CSV table of N, CA and C in Angstrom, one decimal:
chain,number,residue,atom,x,y,z
A,17,MET,N,0.8,-1.2,0.0
A,17,MET,CA,0.0,0.0,0.0
A,17,MET,C,0.9,1.3,0.0
A,18,GLN,N,1.9,1.3,0.9
A,18,GLN,CA,2.8,2.4,0.9
A,18,GLN,C,3.5,2.6,-0.4
A,19,ALA,N,3.9,1.5,-1.0
A,19,ALA,CA,4.6,1.5,-2.3
A,19,ALA,C,3.7,2.1,-3.4
A,20,LEU,N,2.4,1.8,-3.3
A,20,LEU,CA,1.4,2.3,-4.3
A,20,LEU,C,1.3,3.8,-4.0
A,21,GLN,N,1.2,4.2,-2.8
A,21,GLN,CA,1.1,5.7,-2.4
A,21,GLN,C,2.3,6.4,-2.9
A,22,ARG,N,3.5,5.8,-2.7
A,22,ARG,CA,4.7,6.4,-3.1
A,22,ARG,C,4.7,6.6,-4.6
A,23,HIS,N,4.3,5.6,-5.3
A,23,HIS,CA,4.2,5.6,-6.8
A,23,HIS,C,3.3,6.7,-7.3
A,24,VAL,N,2.1,6.8,-6.6
A,24,VAL,CA,1.1,7.9,-7.0
A,24,VAL,C,1.7,9.2,-6.7
A,25,ARG,N,2.4,9.4,-5.6
A,25,ARG,CA,3.0,10.7,-5.3
A,25,ARG,C,4.1,11.0,-6.3
A,26,ASN,N,4.9,10.0,-6.7
A,26,ASN,CA,6.0,10.2,-7.7
A,26,ASN,C,5.3,10.6,-9.0
A,27,ALA,N,4.2,9.9,-9.4
A,27,ALA,CA,3.6,10.2,-10.6
A,27,ALA,C,3.0,11.6,-10.6
A,28,GLU,N,2.4,12.0,-9.5
A,28,GLU,CA,1.9,13.3,-9.4
A,28,GLU,C,3.0,14.4,-9.5
A,29,ALA,N,4.1,14.1,-8.8
A,29,ALA,CA,5.2,15.0,-8.9
A,29,ALA,C,5.7,15.1,-10.3
A,30,LYS,N,5.8,14.0,-11.0
A,30,LYS,CA,6.3,14.0,-12.4
A,30,LYS,C,5.3,14.8,-13.3
A,31,LEU,N,4.0,14.6,-13.1
A,31,LEU,CA,3.0,15.3,-13.9
A,31,LEU,C,3.1,16.8,-13.6
A,32,ALA,N,3.3,17.2,-12.3
A,32,ALA,CA,3.4,18.6,-11.9
A,32,ALA,C,4.6,19.2,-12.5
A,33,SER,N,5.8,18.4,-12.5
A,33,SER,CA,7.0,19.0,-13.1
A,33,SER,C,6.9,19.1,-14.6
A,34,GLU,N,6.3,18.1,-15.3
A,34,GLU,CA,6.1,18.2,-16.7
A,34,GLU,C,5.1,19.3,-17.1
A,35,GLY,N,4.1,19.4,-16.3
A,35,GLY,CA,3.1,20.5,-16.5
A,35,GLY,C,3.7,21.9,-16.3
A,36,GLY,N,4.6,21.9,-15.3
A,36,GLY,CA,5.3,23.2,-15.0
A,36,GLY,C,6.2,23.6,-16.1
A,37,ALA,N,6.9,22.5,-16.7
A,37,ALA,CA,7.8,22.8,-17.8
A,37,ALA,C,7.0,23.3,-19.0
A,38,ASN,N,5.8,22.6,-19.2
A,38,ASN,CA,4.9,23.0,-20.3
A,38,ASN,C,4.4,24.4,-20.1
A,39,LEU,N,4.1,24.7,-18.8
A,39,LEU,CA,3.5,26.0,-18.5
A,39,LEU,C,4.6,27.1,-18.7
A,40,ALA,N,5.8,26.7,-18.3
A,40,ALA,CA,6.9,27.7,-18.5
A,40,ALA,C,7.2,27.9,-19.9
A,41,ALA,N,7.1,26.8,-20.7
A,41,ALA,CA,7.3,26.9,-22.2
A,41,ALA,C,6.2,27.8,-22.8
A,42,ALA,N,5.0,27.5,-22.3
A,42,ALA,CA,3.9,28.3,-22.8
A,42,ALA,C,4.0,29.8,-22.5
A,43,ARG,N,4.5,30.1,-21.2
A,43,ARG,CA,4.7,31.4,-20.8
A,43,ARG,C,5.8,32.1,-21.6
A,44,ASN,N,6.9,31.4,-21.9
A,44,ASN,CA,7.9,31.9,-22.7
A,44,ASN,C,7.5,32.2,-24.1
A,45,SER,N,6.7,31.3,-24.7
A,45,SER,CA,6.2,31.4,-26.0
A,45,SER,C,5.2,32.6,-26.1
A,46,PHE,N,4.4,32.8,-25.0
A,46,PHE,CA,3.5,33.9,-25.0
A,46,PHE,C,4.2,35.2,-24.9
A,47,ALA,N,5.3,35.2,-24.1
A,47,ALA,CA,6.1,36.5,-23.9
A,47,ALA,C,6.8,36.8,-25.2
A,48,THR,N,7.3,35.8,-25.9
A,48,THR,CA,7.9,36.0,-27.2
A,48,THR,C,6.9,36.6,-28.2
A,49,LEU,N,5.8,35.9,-28.3
A,49,LEU,CA,4.7,36.4,-29.2
A,49,LEU,C,4.2,37.8,-28.9
A,50,THR,N,4.1,38.1,-27.6
A,50,THR,CA,3.7,39.4,-27.2
A,50,THR,C,4.7,40.5,-27.6
A,51,ALA,N,6.0,40.1,-27.4
A,51,ALA,CA,7.1,41.1,-27.8
A,51,ALA,C,7.1,41.3,-29.3
A,52,GLU,N,6.9,40.2,-30.1
A,52,GLU,CA,6.8,40.3,-31.5
A,52,GLU,C,5.6,41.1,-32.0
A,53,LYS,N,4.5,40.9,-31.3
A,53,LYS,CA,3.3,41.7,-31.6
A,53,LYS,C,3.6,43.2,-31.4
A,54,MET,N,4.2,43.5,-30.3
A,54,MET,CA,4.5,44.9,-30.0
A,54,MET,C,5.4,45.5,-31.0
A,55,HIS,N,6.4,44.7,-31.4
A,55,HIS,CA,7.4,45.2,-32.5
A,55,HIS,C,6.6,45.4,-33.8
A,56,LEU,N,5.7,44.5,-34.2
A,56,LEU,CA,5.0,44.6,-35.4
A,56,LEU,C,4.0,45.8,-35.3
A,57,GLU,N,3.4,46.1,-34.2
A,57,GLU,CA,2.6,47.2,-34.0
A,57,GLU,C,3.4,48.5,-34.2
A,58,ARG,N,4.6,48.6,-33.6
A,58,ARG,CA,5.4,49.8,-33.8
A,58,ARG,C,5.8,50.0,-35.2
A,59,GLU,N,6.1,48.8,-35.9
A,59,GLU,CA,6.5,48.9,-37.3
A,59,GLU,C,5.3,49.4,-38.1
A,60,MET,N,4.1,48.9,-37.8
A,60,MET,CA,2.9,49.3,-38.5
A,60,MET,C,2.6,50.8,-38.3
A,61,CYS,N,2.8,51.3,-37.1
A,61,CYS,CA,2.7,52.7,-36.9
A,61,CYS,C,3.6,53.5,-37.7
A,62,GLY,N,4.8,53.0,-37.9
A,62,GLY,CA,5.8,53.7,-38.8
A,62,GLY,C,5.4,53.7,-40.2
A,63,VAL,N,4.8,52.5,-40.6
A,63,VAL,CA,4.3,52.4,-42.0
A,63,VAL,C,3.1,53.3,-42.2
A,64,GLU,N,2.2,53.4,-41.3
A,64,GLU,CA,1.1,54.3,-41.4
A,64,GLU,C,1.5,55.7,-41.5
A,65,LYS,N,2.5,56.1,-40.7
A,65,LYS,CA,3.0,57.5,-40.7
A,65,LYS,C,3.6,57.8,-42.0
A,66,THR,N,4.4,56.9,-42.6
A,66,THR,CA,5.1,57.1,-43.9
A,66,THR,C,4.0,57.2,-45.0
A,67,PHE,N,3.0,56.3,-44.9
A,67,PHE,CA,1.9,56.3,-45.9
A,67,PHE,C,1.2,57.7,-45.9
A,68,LYS,N,0.9,58.1,-44.7
A,68,LYS,CA,0.2,59.4,-44.6
A,68,LYS,C,1.0,60.6,-45.1
A,69,GLU,N,2.3,60.6,-44.8
A,69,GLU,CA,3.2,61.6,-45.3
A,69,GLU,C,3.3,61.5,-46.9
A,70,GLU,N,3.5,60.3,-47.4
A,70,GLU,CA,3.6,60.2,-48.9
A,70,GLU,C,2.3,60.5,-49.5
A,71,PHE,N,1.1,60.2,-48.9
A,71,PHE,CA,-0.1,60.5,-49.5
A,71,PHE,C,-0.4,62.0,-49.5
A,72,GLY,N,0.0,62.7,-48.5
A,72,GLY,CA,-0.1,64.1,-48.4
A,72,GLY,C,0.8,64.8,-49.4
A,73,ARG,N,2.0,64.3,-49.6
A,73,ARG,CA,2.9,64.8,-50.6
A,73,ARG,C,2.4,64.6,-52.0
A,74,PHE,N,1.8,63.4,-52.2
A,74,PHE,CA,1.3,63.1,-53.6
A,74,PHE,C,0.1,64.1,-53.9
A,75,HIS,N,-0.8,64.3,-52.9
A,75,HIS,CA,-1.9,65.1,-53.0
A,75,HIS,C,-1.5,66.6,-53.3
A,76,HIS,N,-0.5,67.0,-52.6
A,76,HIS,CA,0.0,68.4,-52.8
A,76,HIS,C,0.6,68.5,-54.2
A,77,GLU,N,1.4,67.5,-54.6
A,77,GLU,CA,2.0,67.6,-55.9
A,77,GLU,C,1.0,67.6,-57.0
A,78,LYS,N,0.0,66.8,-56.9
A,78,LYS,CA,-1.1,66.7,-57.9
A,78,LYS,C,-1.8,68.0,-58.0
A,79,GLN,N,-2.0,68.7,-56.8
A,79,GLN,CA,-2.7,70.0,-56.9
A,79,GLN,C,-1.8,71.0,-57.7
A,80,TYR,N,-0.5,70.9,-57.4
A,80,TYR,CA,0.4,71.8,-58.1
A,80,TYR,C,0.4,71.5,-59.6
A,81,ASP,N,0.4,70.2,-60.0
A,81,ASP,CA,0.3,69.8,-61.4
A,81,ASP,C,-1.0,70.3,-62.0
A,82,MET,N,-2.1,70.2,-61.3
A,82,MET,CA,-3.4,70.6,-61.8
A,82,MET,C,-3.4,72.1,-62.1
A,83,ARG,N,-2.9,72.8,-61.1
A,83,ARG,CA,-2.8,74.3,-61.3
A,83,ARG,C,-2.0,74.7,-62.5
A,84,GLU,N,-0.9,74.0,-62.7
A,84,GLU,CA,0.0,74.2,-63.9
A,84,GLU,C,-0.7,73.9,-65.2
A,85,PHE,N,-1.5,72.7,-65.1
A,85,PHE,CA,-2.2,72.3,-66.3
A,85,PHE,C,-3.3,73.4,-66.6
A,86,LEU,N,-4.0,73.8,-65.6
A,86,LEU,CA,-5.1,74.8,-65.9
A,86,LEU,C,-4.5,76.1,-66.4
A,87,LYS,N,-3.3,76.5,-65.9
A,87,LYS,CA,-2.6,77.7,-66.3
A,87,LYS,C,-2.3,77.6,-67.8
A,88,VAL,N,-1.7,76.5,-68.2
A,88,VAL,CA,-1.3,76.3,-69.6
A,88,VAL,C,-2.5,76.2,-70.5
A,89,PHE,N,-3.6,75.6,-70.0
A,89,PHE,CA,-4.8,75.5,-70.8
A,89,PHE,C,-5.4,76.9,-71.0
A,90,GLY,N,-5.4,77.7,-70.0
A,90,GLY,CA,-5.9,79.1,-70.1
A,90,GLY,C,-5.1,79.9,-71.1
A,91,GLU,N,-3.8,79.7,-71.0
A,91,GLU,CA,-2.9,80.4,-72.0
A,91,GLU,C,-3.2,80.0,-73.4
A,92,LEU,N,-3.5,78.7,-73.6
A,92,LEU,CA,-3.8,78.2,-75.0
A,92,LEU,C,-5.1,78.7,-75.4
A,93,GLU,N,-6.1,78.8,-74.5
A,93,GLU,CA,-7.4,79.4,-74.9
A,93,GLU,C,-7.3,80.8,-75.3
A,94,ILE,N,-6.5,81.6,-74.6
A,94,ILE,CA,-6.3,83.0,-74.9
A,94,ILE,C,-5.6,83.1,-76.2
A,95,ALA,N,-4.6,82.3,-76.5
A,95,ALA,CA,-3.9,82.3,-77.8
A,95,ALA,C,-4.8,82.0,-78.9
A,96,PHE,N,-5.6,81.0,-78.7
A,96,PHE,CA,-6.6,80.6,-79.7
A,96,PHE,C,-7.6,81.7,-80.0
A,97,ALA,N,-8.1,82.3,-78.9
A,97,ALA,CA,-9.1,83.4,-79.1
A,97,ALA,C,-8.4,84.6,-79.8
A,98,SER,N,-7.2,84.9,-79.5
A,98,SER,CA,-6.5,86.0,-80.2
A,98,SER,C,-6.3,85.6,-81.7
A,99,SER,N,-6.0,84.4,-82.0
A,99,SER,CA,-5.9,83.9,-83.3
A,99,SER,C,-7.2,84.1,-84.1
A,100,LEU,N,-8.3,83.7,-83.5
A,100,LEU,CA,-9.6,83.8,-84.1
A,100,LEU,C,-9.9,85.3,-84.3
A,101,LYS,N,-9.6,86.1,-83.4
A,101,LYS,CA,-9.9,87.5,-83.5
A,101,LYS,C,-9.2,88.2,-84.6
A,102,SER,N,-7.9,87.8,-84.7
A,102,SER,CA,-7.1,88.4,-85.8
A,102,SER,C,-7.5,87.9,-87.2
A,103,LYS,N,-7.9,86.7,-87.2
A,103,LYS,CA,-8.4,86.1,-88.5
A,103,LYS,C,-9.8,86.8,-88.9
A,104,GLY,N,-10.6,87.0,-87.8
A,104,GLY,CA,-11.9,87.7,-88.1
A,104,GLY,C,-11.7,89.1,-88.5
A,105,GLU,N,-10.7,89.8,-87.9
A,105,GLU,CA,-10.4,91.2,-88.3
A,105,GLU,C,-9.9,91.2,-89.7
A,106,GLY,N,-9.1,90.2,-90.1
A,106,GLY,CA,-8.6,90.1,-91.4
A,106,GLY,C,-9.7,89.9,-92.5
A,107,LEU,N,-10.7,89.2,-92.1
A,107,LEU,CA,-11.9,89.0,-93.0
A,107,LEU,C,-12.8,90.2,-93.1
A,108,ARG,N,-12.7,91.1,-92.2
A,108,ARG,CA,-13.6,92.3,-92.2
A,108,ARG,C,-13.5,93.1,-93.5
A,109,PRO,N,-12.3,93.4,-94.0
A,109,PRO,CA,-12.2,94.2,-95.2
A,109,PRO,C,-12.8,93.4,-96.4
A,110,LEU,N,-12.5,92.1,-96.4
A,110,LEU,CA,-13.0,91.2,-97.5
A,110,LEU,C,-14.5,91.2,-97.5
A,111,LEU,N,-15.1,91.1,-96.3
A,111,LEU,CA,-16.6,91.1,-96.2
A,111,LEU,C,-17.2,92.5,-96.6
A,112,ALA,N,-16.5,93.5,-96.3
A,112,ALA,CA,-16.9,94.9,-96.6
A,112,ALA,C,-16.9,95.0,-98.2
A,113,ASP,N,-15.9,94.5,-98.8
A,113,ASP,CA,-15.8,94.6,-100.3
A,113,ASP,C,-16.9,93.8,-100.9
A,114,LEU,N,-17.2,92.6,-100.3
A,114,LEU,CA,-18.3,91.8,-100.9
A,114,LEU,C,-19.6,92.4,-100.7
A,115,ALA,N,-19.8,93.1,-99.6
A,115,ALA,CA,-21.1,93.8,-99.3
A,115,ALA,C,-21.3,95.0,-100.2
A,116,SER,N,-20.3,95.6,-100.7
A,116,SER,CA,-20.5,96.7,-101.6
A,116,SER,C,-20.5,96.4,-103.0
C-alpha cells in the first residue's frame, strides 16, 4: 500500500513538473509572441505614418500639377481666341468689299 502511495506521489510530482515545464514553455512562447506583436505594431505605426506623409505629398504635388495644367490650358485658350480675333479682323475688309 505504501509503495502504491509512493508511486502515486511520484507520478503526481512527475506530472506537476512536466506541467510546470509546459507551463513555463507556454509562458515563454506567450512572452515572445507578445514582444513580436508589440514590435509589429510599432512597425505598423511607422508604415502608417510614412503612408500618410507620402499620400499628403502626392496630393500636394497633384494639386500643383493641376494648377500648372489649368494655367497652360488658359494660356492656350487665350492664344486661340487671339488667333480667331485676328483672322476675323482680317476677314472684315473682304466682307466689306463683298457687301459693296
